[in-house]
Structures are given as structure tokens and as C-alpha cells.
């Protein structure tokens, strides 16, 4: 009786070939986009500018944390409290999460929270959040109708 056995691990040739084809395709497509043979995915700001889509409603907002954990949303121009976002209320968690991400970006870049963040409803129905202090922009329609509505509610009249 022999105790010798084989520890060789083999990967099927077709699996290696498929992985190689996948990597080669990804590299080829990336190169074709980089050199301009293929167009990049549409950038919303560029598409809106090229189509001359104007803002319908614009509101400059300020966000501040409160001692009890709530987030106070104020209109930058008037100082009016637009909403107080309390944890556990439907929609508030999404708004708070996006704003924490924006605040984190500002901290990383050494930018204070004094500059407003712009919430824009566009004539084509798109809704975007832009932080000019960091250059970050978020297309809010990408997160589904409920999350979009949570931000639209911060516009005058509750948005659209």
C-alpha cells in the first residue's frame, strides 16, 4: 500500500481561456475609450449642457449636525430651517447618508461646511445635488423614486 498521493491542483483549460478572453476584452475596450475610438458613458452635466436643459428649481442648502444626532437642513439664502432629519423617519436615512458622504469629502479636502450644497431640479425631471466646494455631484434619480423624493421634498413646494 502506497501513501503517496498527488497534490497538483488543476484548473480546466477552458476556464483559463475564458478568464484570459475576459481580461483581454476589458483591456481592449478601456484602450478604445481612452484613445477616443469609443465614446465614454454619458456624463449627466455634459448631456444637459449639450441639450441646453435649464434648471427648473434651484435651492442652496446648508446641513448641520445637531447634538441629539439629527441633521438640520437650512436654506442658505434665508437661513430658514427647511427640515430636521431625525433618524428612523423614512427617507431621512438616505439624505443623511448622502450628506455624511459629502461632509466626509469636504473633511478630506480641508473644506469647511460653510459653503452651500446645491439641489437642482432640471427641466427634464432630473434631480442633482452638487457641492461646488469639492466638485462632487450626485444624480439622485439613480437611487430610485423613494430616495429621489426624499431630496425633492427639500425643494420649495416639495419639488416634483
Short mmCIF file of C-alpha atoms in Angstrom, two decimals:
data_model
loop_
_atom_site.label_atom_id
_atom_site.label_comp_id
_atom_site.label_asym_id
_atom_site.label_seq_id
_atom_site.Cartn_x
_atom_site.Cartn_y
_atom_site.Cartn_z
CA UNK A 1 0.00 0.00 0.00
CA UNK A 2 1.42 3.36 -1.07
CA UNK A 3 0.74 6.55 0.89
CA UNK A 4 1.92 8.80 -1.93
CA UNK A 5 -0.73 10.96 -3.47
CA UNK A 6 -0.90 13.85 -5.90
CA UNK A 7 -1.41 17.47 -4.65
CA UNK A 8 -1.48 19.02 -8.10
CA UNK A 9 -4.41 21.39 -8.44
CA UNK A 10 -5.58 21.77 -11.98
CA UNK A 11 -7.80 24.42 -13.41
CA UNK A 12 -9.70 23.43 -16.52
CA UNK A 13 -8.15 24.90 -19.67
CA UNK A 14 -11.44 26.38 -20.83
CA UNK A 15 -11.78 28.33 -17.57
CA UNK A 16 -8.30 29.79 -18.00
CA UNK A 17 -9.03 30.64 -21.64
CA UNK A 18 -12.34 32.33 -20.67
CA UNK A 19 -10.63 34.39 -17.97
CA UNK A 20 -7.92 35.42 -20.44
CA UNK A 21 -10.51 36.47 -23.01
CA UNK A 22 -12.38 38.48 -20.38
CA UNK A 23 -9.23 40.33 -19.30
CA UNK A 24 -8.18 40.97 -22.91
CA UNK A 25 -11.64 42.31 -23.79
CA UNK A 26 -11.69 44.64 -20.78
CA UNK A 27 -8.24 45.99 -21.65
CA UNK A 28 -9.17 46.43 -25.32
CA UNK A 29 -12.39 48.30 -24.51
CA UNK A 30 -10.65 50.52 -21.98
CA UNK A 31 -7.97 51.38 -24.51
CA UNK A 32 -10.53 52.12 -27.23
CA UNK A 33 -12.38 54.52 -24.92
CA UNK A 34 -9.12 56.13 -23.76
CA UNK A 35 -7.91 56.86 -27.32
CA UNK A 36 -11.33 58.13 -28.41
CA UNK A 37 -12.45 55.34 -30.73
CA UNK A 38 -15.43 54.56 -28.46
CA UNK A 39 -17.46 57.19 -26.61
CA UNK A 40 -17.47 57.28 -22.83
CA UNK A 41 -20.63 56.74 -20.87
CA UNK A 42 -22.76 59.87 -20.82
CA UNK A 43 -21.90 62.38 -18.10
CA UNK A 44 -25.17 64.00 -16.92
CA UNK A 45 -23.76 67.53 -16.63
CA UNK A 46 -22.35 67.34 -20.16
CA UNK A 47 -25.53 65.86 -21.61
CA UNK A 48 -27.64 68.60 -20.00
CA UNK A 49 -25.31 71.32 -21.27
CA UNK A 50 -25.28 69.92 -24.82
CA UNK A 51 -29.09 69.61 -24.82
CA UNK A 52 -29.47 73.09 -23.27
CA UNK A 53 -31.53 71.73 -20.36
CA UNK A 54 -32.02 74.51 -17.85
CA UNK A 55 -32.68 74.27 -14.13
CA UNK A 56 -36.32 74.41 -13.11
CA UNK A 57 -35.80 74.89 -9.35
CA UNK A 58 -32.53 75.51 -7.53
CA UNK A 59 -32.02 75.66 -3.78
CA UNK A 60 -28.78 76.27 -1.90
CA UNK A 61 -28.77 74.21 1.28
CA UNK A 62 -26.72 74.01 4.46
CA UNK A 63 -26.57 70.84 6.57
CA UNK A 64 -25.58 70.82 10.23
CA UNK A 65 -25.47 68.05 12.82
CA UNK A 66 -27.41 68.62 16.00
CA UNK A 67 -26.32 67.36 19.43
CA UNK A 68 -29.11 64.76 19.50
CA UNK A 69 -27.92 63.24 16.20
CA UNK A 70 -30.49 64.92 13.97
CA UNK A 71 -29.40 66.85 10.88
CA UNK A 72 -30.78 70.35 10.39
CA UNK A 73 -31.30 71.43 6.78
CA UNK A 74 -31.35 75.20 6.21
CA UNK A 75 -31.90 77.37 3.17
CA UNK A 76 -28.58 79.14 2.56
CA UNK A 77 -30.15 82.39 1.30
CA UNK A 78 -32.76 82.85 4.01
CA UNK A 79 -31.43 80.83 6.94
CA UNK A 80 -34.87 79.21 7.18
CA UNK A 81 -34.97 75.67 8.58
CA UNK A 82 -36.23 73.52 5.72
CA UNK A 83 -36.34 70.24 7.61
CA UNK A 84 -34.90 68.45 10.62
CA UNK A 85 -33.83 64.94 9.65
CA UNK A 86 -34.36 62.59 12.57
CA UNK A 87 -33.05 59.03 12.38
CA UNK A 88 -35.71 56.40 11.83
CA UNK A 89 -38.03 58.52 9.69
CA UNK A 90 -38.46 57.04 6.17
CA UNK A 91 -36.30 58.86 3.63
CA UNK A 92 -34.22 60.65 6.24
CA UNK A 93 -31.62 57.89 6.38
CA UNK A 94 -30.83 58.24 2.68
CA UNK A 95 -30.50 62.03 2.86
CA UNK A 96 -28.35 61.78 5.99
CA UNK A 97 -26.14 59.13 4.37
CA UNK A 98 -25.55 61.17 1.22
CA UNK A 99 -24.81 64.28 3.25
CA UNK A 100 -22.39 62.43 5.52
CA UNK A 101 -20.56 61.32 2.37
CA UNK A 102 -20.41 64.93 1.17
CA UNK A 103 -19.19 66.11 4.59
CA UNK A 104 -16.52 63.40 4.58
CA UNK A 105 -15.32 64.59 1.15
CA UNK A 106 -15.08 68.13 2.49
CA UNK A 107 -13.08 67.00 5.54
CA UNK A 108 -10.66 65.07 3.32
CA UNK A 109 -10.14 68.18 1.16
CA UNK A 110 -9.91 70.51 4.14
CA UNK A 111 -13.06 72.41 3.14
CA UNK A 112 -15.39 73.66 5.86
CA UNK A 113 -19.15 73.25 5.95
CA UNK A 114 -19.81 76.96 5.40
CA UNK A 115 -20.32 76.71 1.61
CA UNK A 116 -23.80 75.63 0.49
CA UNK A 117 -24.68 72.49 -1.42
CA UNK A 118 -26.91 72.98 -4.45
CA UNK A 119 -30.03 70.91 -5.01
CA UNK A 120 -31.30 71.31 -8.59
CA UNK A 121 -34.44 70.07 -10.27
CA UNK A 122 -33.84 70.20 -14.03
CA UNK A 123 -36.50 70.87 -16.68
CA UNK A 124 -36.10 67.27 -17.91
CA UNK A 125 -37.08 65.98 -14.43
CA UNK A 126 -33.55 65.05 -13.29
CA UNK A 127 -32.60 65.94 -9.73
CA UNK A 128 -28.99 66.57 -8.78
CA UNK A 129 -27.01 67.53 -5.72
CA UNK A 130 -23.79 69.46 -6.35
CA UNK A 131 -21.05 70.53 -3.97
CA UNK A 132 -19.05 73.22 -5.75
CA UNK A 133 -16.54 73.26 -2.89
CA UNK A 134 -15.39 69.73 -3.77
CA UNK A 135 -16.67 69.31 -7.32
CA UNK A 136 -18.75 66.30 -6.31
CA UNK A 137 -22.13 65.81 -7.94
CA UNK A 138 -24.78 63.16 -7.29
CA UNK A 139 -27.62 62.28 -9.67
CA UNK A 140 -30.40 61.49 -7.22
CA UNK A 141 -32.68 59.72 -9.70
CA UNK A 142 -30.16 56.88 -9.76
CA UNK A 143 -31.22 55.76 -6.30
CA UNK A 144 -34.88 55.07 -7.01
CA UNK A 145 -38.08 57.10 -6.69
CA UNK A 146 -38.37 56.98 -2.88
CA UNK A 147 -34.83 58.24 -2.30
CA UNK A 148 -35.21 60.87 -5.04
CA UNK A 149 -38.45 62.03 -3.38
CA UNK A 150 -36.66 62.43 -0.03
CA UNK A 151 -34.40 65.06 -1.61
CA UNK A 152 -37.13 66.59 -3.80
CA UNK A 153 -39.05 67.33 -0.59
CA UNK A 154 -36.25 69.78 0.32
CA UNK A 155 -37.11 72.00 -2.66
CA UNK A 156 -39.59 74.87 -2.33
CA UNK A 157 -43.09 73.41 -2.59
CA UNK A 158 -41.76 69.86 -2.12
CA UNK A 159 -40.24 69.55 -5.60
CA UNK A 160 -41.56 67.21 -8.24
#
